PDB file of C-alpha atoms in Angstrom:
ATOM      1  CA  UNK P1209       0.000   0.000   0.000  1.00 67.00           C
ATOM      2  CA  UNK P1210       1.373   3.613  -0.640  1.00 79.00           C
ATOM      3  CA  UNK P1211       1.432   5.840   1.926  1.00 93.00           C
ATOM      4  CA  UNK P1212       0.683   9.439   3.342  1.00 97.00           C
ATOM      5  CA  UNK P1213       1.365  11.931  -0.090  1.00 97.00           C
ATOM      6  CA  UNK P1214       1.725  15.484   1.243  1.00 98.00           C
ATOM      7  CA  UNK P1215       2.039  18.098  -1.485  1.00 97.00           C
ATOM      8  CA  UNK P1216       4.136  20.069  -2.195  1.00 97.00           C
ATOM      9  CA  UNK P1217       6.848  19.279   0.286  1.00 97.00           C
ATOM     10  CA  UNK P1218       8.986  22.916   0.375  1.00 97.00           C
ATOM     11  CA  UNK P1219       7.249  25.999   0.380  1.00 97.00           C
ATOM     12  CA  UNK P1220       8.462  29.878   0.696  1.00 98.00           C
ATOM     13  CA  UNK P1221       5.428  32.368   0.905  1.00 98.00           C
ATOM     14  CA  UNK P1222       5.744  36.039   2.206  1.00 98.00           C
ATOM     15  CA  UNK P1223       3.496  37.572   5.282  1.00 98.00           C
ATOM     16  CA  UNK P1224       0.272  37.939   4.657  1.00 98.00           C
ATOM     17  CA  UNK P1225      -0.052  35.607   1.344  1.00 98.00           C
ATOM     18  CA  UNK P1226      -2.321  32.503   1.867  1.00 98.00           C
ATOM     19  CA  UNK P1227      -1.181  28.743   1.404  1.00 98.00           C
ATOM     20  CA  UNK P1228      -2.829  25.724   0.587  1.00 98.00           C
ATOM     21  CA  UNK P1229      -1.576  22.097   1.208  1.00 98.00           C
ATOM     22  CA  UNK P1230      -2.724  18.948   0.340  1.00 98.00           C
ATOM     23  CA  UNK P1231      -2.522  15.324   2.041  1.00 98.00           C
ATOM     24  CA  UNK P1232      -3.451  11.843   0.246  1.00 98.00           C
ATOM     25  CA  UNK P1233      -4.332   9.399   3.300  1.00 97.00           C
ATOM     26  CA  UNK P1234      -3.365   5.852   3.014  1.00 95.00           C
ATOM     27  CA  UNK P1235      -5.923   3.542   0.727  1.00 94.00           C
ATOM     28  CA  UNK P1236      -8.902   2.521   2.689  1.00 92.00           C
ATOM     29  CA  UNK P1237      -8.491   5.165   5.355  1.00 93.00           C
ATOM     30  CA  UNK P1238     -11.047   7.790   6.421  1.00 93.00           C
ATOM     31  CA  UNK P1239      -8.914   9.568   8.688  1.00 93.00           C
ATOM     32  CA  UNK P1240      -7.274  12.688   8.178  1.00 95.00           C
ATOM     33  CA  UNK P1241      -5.370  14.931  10.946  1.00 96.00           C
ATOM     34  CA  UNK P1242      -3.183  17.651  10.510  1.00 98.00           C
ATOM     35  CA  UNK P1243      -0.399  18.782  13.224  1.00 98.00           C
ATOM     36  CA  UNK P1244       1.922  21.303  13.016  1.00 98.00           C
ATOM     37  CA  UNK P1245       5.738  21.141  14.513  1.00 98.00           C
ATOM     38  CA  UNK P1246       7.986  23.438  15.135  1.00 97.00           C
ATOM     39  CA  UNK P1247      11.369  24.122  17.808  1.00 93.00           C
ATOM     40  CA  UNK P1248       9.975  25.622  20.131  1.00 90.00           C
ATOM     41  CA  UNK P1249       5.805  24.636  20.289  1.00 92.00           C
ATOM     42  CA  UNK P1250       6.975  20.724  19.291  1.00 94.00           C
ATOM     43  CA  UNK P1251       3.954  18.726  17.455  1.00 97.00           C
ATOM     44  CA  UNK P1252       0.511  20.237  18.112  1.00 97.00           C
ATOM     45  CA  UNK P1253      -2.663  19.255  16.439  1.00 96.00           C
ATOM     46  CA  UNK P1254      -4.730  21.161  14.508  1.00 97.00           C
ATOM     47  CA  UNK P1255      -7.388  19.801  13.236  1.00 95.00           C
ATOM     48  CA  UNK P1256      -9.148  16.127  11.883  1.00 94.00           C
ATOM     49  CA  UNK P1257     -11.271  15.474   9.588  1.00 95.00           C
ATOM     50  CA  UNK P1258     -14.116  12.457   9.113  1.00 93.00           C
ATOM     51  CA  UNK P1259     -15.888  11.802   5.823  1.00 92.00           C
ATOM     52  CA  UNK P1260     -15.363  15.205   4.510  1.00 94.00           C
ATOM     53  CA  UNK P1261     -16.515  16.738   8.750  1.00 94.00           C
ATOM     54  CA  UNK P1262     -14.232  18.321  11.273  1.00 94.00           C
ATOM     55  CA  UNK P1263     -14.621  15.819  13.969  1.00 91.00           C
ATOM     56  CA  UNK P1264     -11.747  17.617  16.144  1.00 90.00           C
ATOM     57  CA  UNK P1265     -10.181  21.008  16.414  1.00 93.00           C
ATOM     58  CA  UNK P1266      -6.939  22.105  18.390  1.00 93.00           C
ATOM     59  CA  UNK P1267      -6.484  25.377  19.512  1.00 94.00           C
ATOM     60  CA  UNK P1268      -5.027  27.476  16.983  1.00 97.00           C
ATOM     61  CA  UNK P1269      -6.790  30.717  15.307  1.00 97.00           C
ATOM     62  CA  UNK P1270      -9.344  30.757  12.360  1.00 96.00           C
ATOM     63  CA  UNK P1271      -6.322  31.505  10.104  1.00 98.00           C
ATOM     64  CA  UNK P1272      -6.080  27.652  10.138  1.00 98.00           C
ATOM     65  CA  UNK P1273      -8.821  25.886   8.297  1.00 97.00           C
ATOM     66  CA  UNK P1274      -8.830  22.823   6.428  1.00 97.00           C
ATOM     67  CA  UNK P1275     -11.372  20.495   4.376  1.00 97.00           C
ATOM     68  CA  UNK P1276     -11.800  17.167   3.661  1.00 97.00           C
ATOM     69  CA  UNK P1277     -13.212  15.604  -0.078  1.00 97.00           C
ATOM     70  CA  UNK P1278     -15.430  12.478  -0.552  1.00 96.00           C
ATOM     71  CA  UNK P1279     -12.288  10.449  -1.724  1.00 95.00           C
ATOM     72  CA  UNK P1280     -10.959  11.417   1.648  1.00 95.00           C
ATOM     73  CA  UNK P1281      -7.942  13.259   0.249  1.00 98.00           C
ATOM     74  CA  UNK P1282      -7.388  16.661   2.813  1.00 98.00           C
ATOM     75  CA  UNK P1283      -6.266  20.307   2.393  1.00 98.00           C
ATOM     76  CA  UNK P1284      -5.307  22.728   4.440  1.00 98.00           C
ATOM     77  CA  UNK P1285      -5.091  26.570   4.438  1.00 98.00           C
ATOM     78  CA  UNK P1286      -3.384  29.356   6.586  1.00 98.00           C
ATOM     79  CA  UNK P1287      -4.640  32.887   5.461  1.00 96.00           C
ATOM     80  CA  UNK P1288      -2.733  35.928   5.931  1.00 97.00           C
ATOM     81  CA  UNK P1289       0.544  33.899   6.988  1.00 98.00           C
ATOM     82  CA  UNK P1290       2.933  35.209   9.836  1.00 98.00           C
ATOM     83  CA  UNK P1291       6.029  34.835  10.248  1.00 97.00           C
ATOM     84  CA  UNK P1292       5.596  31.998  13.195  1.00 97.00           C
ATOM     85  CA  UNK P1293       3.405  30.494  11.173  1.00 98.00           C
ATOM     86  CA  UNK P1294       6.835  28.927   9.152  1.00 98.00           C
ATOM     87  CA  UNK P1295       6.990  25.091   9.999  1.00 98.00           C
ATOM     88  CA  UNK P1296       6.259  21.400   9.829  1.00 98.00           C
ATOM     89  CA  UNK P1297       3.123  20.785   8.460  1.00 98.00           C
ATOM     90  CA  UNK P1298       2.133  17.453   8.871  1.00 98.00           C
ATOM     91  CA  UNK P1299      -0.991  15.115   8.035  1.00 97.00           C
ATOM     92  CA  UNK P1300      -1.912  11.373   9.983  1.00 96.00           C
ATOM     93  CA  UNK P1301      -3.900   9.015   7.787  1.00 95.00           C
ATOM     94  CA  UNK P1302      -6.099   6.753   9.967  1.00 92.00           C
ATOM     95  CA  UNK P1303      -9.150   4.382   9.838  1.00 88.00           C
ATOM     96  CA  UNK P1304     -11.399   6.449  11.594  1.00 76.00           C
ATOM     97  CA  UNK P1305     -12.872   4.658  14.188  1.00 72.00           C
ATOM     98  CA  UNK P1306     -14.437   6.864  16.755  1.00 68.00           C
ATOM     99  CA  UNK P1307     -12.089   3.961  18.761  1.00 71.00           C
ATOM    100  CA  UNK P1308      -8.754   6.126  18.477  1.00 77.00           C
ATOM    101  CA  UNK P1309      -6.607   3.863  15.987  1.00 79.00           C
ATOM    102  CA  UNK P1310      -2.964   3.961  14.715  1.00 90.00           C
ATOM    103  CA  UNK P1311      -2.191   7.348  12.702  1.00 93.00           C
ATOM    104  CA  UNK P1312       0.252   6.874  10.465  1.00 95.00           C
ATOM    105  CA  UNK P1313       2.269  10.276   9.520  1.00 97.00           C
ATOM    106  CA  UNK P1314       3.310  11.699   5.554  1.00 97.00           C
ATOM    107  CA  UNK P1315       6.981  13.024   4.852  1.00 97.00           C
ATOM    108  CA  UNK P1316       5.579  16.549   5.653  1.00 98.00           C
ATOM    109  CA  UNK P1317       5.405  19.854   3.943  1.00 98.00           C
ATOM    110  CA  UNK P1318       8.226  22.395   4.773  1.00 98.00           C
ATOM    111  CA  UNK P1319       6.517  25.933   5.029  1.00 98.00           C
ATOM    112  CA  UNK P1320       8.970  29.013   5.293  1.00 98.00           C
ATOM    113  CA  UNK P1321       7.305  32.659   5.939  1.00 98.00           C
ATOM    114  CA  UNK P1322       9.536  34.916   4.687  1.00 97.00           C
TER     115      UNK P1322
ATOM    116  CA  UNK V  49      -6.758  19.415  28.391  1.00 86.00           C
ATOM    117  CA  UNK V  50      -4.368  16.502  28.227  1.00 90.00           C
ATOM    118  CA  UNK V  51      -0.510  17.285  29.113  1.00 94.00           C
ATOM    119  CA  UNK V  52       2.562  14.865  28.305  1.00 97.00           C
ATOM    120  CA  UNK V  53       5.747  15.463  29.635  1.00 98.00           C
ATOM    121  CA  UNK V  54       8.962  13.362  28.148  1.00 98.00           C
ATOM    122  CA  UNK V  55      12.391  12.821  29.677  1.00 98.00           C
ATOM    123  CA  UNK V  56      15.314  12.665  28.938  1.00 98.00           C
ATOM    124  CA  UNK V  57      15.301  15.301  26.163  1.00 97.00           C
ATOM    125  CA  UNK V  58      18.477  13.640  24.885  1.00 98.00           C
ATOM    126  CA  UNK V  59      20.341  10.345  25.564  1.00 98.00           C
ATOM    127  CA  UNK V  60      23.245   8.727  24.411  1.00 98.00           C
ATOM    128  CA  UNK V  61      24.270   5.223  24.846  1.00 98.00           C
ATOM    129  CA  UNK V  62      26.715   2.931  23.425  1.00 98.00           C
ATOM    130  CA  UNK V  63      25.918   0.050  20.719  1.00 97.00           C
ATOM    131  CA  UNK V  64      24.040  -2.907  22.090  1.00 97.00           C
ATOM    132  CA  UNK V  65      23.034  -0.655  25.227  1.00 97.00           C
ATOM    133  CA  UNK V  66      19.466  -0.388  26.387  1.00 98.00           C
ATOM    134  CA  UNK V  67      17.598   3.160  26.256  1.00 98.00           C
ATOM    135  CA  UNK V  68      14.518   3.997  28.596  1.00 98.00           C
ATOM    136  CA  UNK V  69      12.638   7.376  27.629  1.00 98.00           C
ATOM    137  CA  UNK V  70       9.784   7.976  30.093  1.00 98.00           C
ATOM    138  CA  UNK V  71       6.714  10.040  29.710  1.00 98.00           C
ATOM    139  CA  UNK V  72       3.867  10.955  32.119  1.00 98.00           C
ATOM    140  CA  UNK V  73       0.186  12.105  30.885  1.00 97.00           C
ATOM    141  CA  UNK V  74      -2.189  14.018  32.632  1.00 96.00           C
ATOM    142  CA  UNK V  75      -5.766  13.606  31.787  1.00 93.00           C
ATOM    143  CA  UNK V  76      -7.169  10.246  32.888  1.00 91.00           C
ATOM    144  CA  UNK V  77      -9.406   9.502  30.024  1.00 90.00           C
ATOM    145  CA  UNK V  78      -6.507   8.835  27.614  1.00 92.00           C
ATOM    146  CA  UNK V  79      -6.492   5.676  26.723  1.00 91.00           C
ATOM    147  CA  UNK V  80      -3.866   5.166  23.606  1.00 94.00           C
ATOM    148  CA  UNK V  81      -0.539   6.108  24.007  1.00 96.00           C
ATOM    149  CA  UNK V  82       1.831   5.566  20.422  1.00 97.00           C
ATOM    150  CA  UNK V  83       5.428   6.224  20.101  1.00 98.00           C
ATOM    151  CA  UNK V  84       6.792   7.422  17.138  1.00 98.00           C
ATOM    152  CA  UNK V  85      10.397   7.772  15.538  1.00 98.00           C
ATOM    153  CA  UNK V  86      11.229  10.853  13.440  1.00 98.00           C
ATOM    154  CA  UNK V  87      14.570  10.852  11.919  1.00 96.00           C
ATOM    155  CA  UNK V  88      15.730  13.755   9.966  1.00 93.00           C
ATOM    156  CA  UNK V  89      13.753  14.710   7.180  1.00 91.00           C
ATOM    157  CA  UNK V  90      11.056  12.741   7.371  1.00 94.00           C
ATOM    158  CA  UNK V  91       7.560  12.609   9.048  1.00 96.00           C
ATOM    159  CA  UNK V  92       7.246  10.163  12.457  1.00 97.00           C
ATOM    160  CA  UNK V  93       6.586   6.799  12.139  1.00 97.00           C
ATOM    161  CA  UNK V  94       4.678   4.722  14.465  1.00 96.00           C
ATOM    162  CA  UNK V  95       7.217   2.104  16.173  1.00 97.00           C
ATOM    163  CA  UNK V  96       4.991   0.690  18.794  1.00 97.00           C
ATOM    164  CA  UNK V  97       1.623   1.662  20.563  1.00 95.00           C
ATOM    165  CA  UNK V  98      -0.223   0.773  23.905  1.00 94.00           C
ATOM    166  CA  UNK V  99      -4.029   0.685  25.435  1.00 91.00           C
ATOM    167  CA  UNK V 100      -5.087   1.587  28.623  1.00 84.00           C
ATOM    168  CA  UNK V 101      -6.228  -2.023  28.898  1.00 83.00           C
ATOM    169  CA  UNK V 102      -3.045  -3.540  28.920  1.00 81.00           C
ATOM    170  CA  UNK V 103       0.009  -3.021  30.944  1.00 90.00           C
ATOM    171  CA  UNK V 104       3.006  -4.463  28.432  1.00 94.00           C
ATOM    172  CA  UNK V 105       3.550  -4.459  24.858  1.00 94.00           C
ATOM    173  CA  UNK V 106       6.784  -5.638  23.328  1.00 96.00           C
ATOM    174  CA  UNK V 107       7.853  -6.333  19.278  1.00 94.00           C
ATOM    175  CA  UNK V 108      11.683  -7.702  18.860  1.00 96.00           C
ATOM    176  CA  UNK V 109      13.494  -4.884  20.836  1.00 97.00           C
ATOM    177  CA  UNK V 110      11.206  -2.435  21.663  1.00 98.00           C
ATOM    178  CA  UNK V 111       9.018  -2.265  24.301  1.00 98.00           C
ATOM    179  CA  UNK V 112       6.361  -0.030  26.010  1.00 98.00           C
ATOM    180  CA  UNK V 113       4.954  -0.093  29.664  1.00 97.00           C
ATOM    181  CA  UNK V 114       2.518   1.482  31.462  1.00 96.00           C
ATOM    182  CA  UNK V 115       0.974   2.642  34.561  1.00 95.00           C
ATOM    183  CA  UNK V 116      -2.294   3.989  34.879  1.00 93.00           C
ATOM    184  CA  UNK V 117      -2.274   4.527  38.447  1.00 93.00           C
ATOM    185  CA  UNK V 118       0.755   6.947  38.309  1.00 94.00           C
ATOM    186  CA  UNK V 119      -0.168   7.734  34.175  1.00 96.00           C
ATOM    187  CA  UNK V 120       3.464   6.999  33.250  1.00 96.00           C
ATOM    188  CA  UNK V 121       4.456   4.748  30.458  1.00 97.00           C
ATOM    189  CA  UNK V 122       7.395   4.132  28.800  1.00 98.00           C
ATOM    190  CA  UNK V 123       9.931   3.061  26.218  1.00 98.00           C
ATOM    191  CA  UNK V 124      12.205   0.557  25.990  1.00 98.00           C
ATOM    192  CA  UNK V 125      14.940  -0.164  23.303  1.00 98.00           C
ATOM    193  CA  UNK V 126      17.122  -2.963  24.108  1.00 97.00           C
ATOM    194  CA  UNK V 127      20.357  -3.698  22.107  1.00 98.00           C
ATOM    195  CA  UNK V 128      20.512  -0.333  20.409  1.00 98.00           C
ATOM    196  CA  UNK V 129      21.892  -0.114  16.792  1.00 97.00           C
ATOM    197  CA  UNK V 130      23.721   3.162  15.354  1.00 96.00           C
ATOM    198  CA  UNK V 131      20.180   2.891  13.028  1.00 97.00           C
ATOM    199  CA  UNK V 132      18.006   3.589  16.267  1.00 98.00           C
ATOM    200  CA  UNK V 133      19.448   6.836  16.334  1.00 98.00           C
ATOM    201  CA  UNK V 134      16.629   9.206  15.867  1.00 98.00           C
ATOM    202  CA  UNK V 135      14.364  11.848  17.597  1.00 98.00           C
ATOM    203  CA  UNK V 136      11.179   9.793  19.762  1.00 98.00           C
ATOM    204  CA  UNK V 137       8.089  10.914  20.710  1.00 98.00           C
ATOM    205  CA  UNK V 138       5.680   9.627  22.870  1.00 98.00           C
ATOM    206  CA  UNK V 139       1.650  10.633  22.759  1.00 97.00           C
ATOM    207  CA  UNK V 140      -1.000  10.503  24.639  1.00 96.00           C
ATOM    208  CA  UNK V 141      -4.881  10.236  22.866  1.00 93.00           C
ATOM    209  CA  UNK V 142      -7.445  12.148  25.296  1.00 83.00           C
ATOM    210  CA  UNK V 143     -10.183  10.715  22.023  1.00 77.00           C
ATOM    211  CA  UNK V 144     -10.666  10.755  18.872  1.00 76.00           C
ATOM    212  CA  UNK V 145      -8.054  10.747  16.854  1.00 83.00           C
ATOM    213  CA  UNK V 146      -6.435  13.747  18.188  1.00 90.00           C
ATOM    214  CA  UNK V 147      -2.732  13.264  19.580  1.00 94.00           C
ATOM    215  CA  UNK V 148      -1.252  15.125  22.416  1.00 96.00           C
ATOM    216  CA  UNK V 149       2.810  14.738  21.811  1.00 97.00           C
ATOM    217  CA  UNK V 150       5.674  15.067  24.142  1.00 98.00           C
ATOM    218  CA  UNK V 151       8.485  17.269  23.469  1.00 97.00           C
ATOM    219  CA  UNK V 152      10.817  14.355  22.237  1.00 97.00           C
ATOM    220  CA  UNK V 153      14.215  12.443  22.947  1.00 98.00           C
ATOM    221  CA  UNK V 154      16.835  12.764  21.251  1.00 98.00           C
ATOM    222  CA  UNK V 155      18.501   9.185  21.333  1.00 98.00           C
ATOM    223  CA  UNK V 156      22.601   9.126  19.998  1.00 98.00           C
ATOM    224  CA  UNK V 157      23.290   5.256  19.371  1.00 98.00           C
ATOM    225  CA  UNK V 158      27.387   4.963  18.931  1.00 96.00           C
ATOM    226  CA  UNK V 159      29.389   2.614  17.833  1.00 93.00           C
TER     227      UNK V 159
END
């Protein structure tokens, strides 16, 4: 099976630009989270989404948003980026189950505010 | 809302060594706890994961306790390999599929 896709994996954007990012989930999986890691905040989670609903929200501003399509691929956007906004942005595939199950991570895409 | 705290924040240990990285939760209802290896680069990946129904988990050389009384649980790598070398974080699931994350070891495996 292939794994977590995250696209595009390097991005530079300047303050106050928008960004969108994309996550494929594993085959089969329902799942998607997104987290965001950086130095000094470490992994925190932002949001998941559950046949194409936001079952879950972490505690970060309504910059952050994110949506989920019926072939359960996921996107994300930050609007009118800030420099701390530059990091990790990561998505966890998963089966769904309201039963927490194992979340397994994509390669990441690298977002520098400039 | 749920709190993990990890320790060490960085160990090293000679080849064939054993490495223990402890983490303590605080919110009662969790009741998952993964642990993931992130090496440089890349995005974590799940080595090993516990439920709150069960008090010992082990695959080859890892490991993974815990305690639900004193919400500790922990990893255990024995005979460490120079490929073991990587940042690990432990997680706590308060439900859902939302992860709370500790801050992470960094584990040095020499030669």
């Amino acid at each position: 099976k292939a794994g977590v896709t995250q696209t595009p994996r390097y991005l530079i954007k300047t303050r106050g630009q928008q960004v969108t990012l994309s996550c494929s989930p594993i085959s089969g999986h329902r799942s998607v989270s997104w987290y965001q890691q950086t130095p000094g905040q470490g992994l925190q989670f932002l949001f998941e989404y559950f046949s194409e609903t936001q079952r879950n929200k972490g505690n970060f501003p309504g910059r952050f948003s994110g949506r989920q399509f019926s072939n359960s691929r996921s996107e994300m956007n930050v609007s009118t980026l800030e420099l701390g906004d530059s990091a990790l942005y990561l998505c966890a595939s998963s089966l769904g189950h309201r039963v927490v199950g194992e979340q397994y991570f994509g390669p990441g895409t690298r977002l520098t505010v400039t | 809302g749920e709190n993990v705290e990890q320790h060490p924040s960085t160990l090293s240990v000679q080849e064939g060594d054993s490495a223990v990285i402890k983490c303590t939760y605080s919110d009662s209802a969790s009741n998952y706890f993964p642990w993931y290896k992130q090496e440089l680069g890349k995005g974590p990946q799940l080595i090993i994961d516990i439920r709150s129904n069960v008090g010992e988990k082990k695959d080859q050389r890892i490991a993974v306790t815990l305690n639900k009384t004193a919400k500790h649980f922990s990893l255990h790598i024995t005979e460490t390999q120079p490929e073991d070398s990587a940042v690990y974080f432990c997680a706590a699931s308060p439900g859902f599929q939302k992860l709370v994350f500790g801050t992470g070891t960094r584990l040095l495996v020499s030669p």
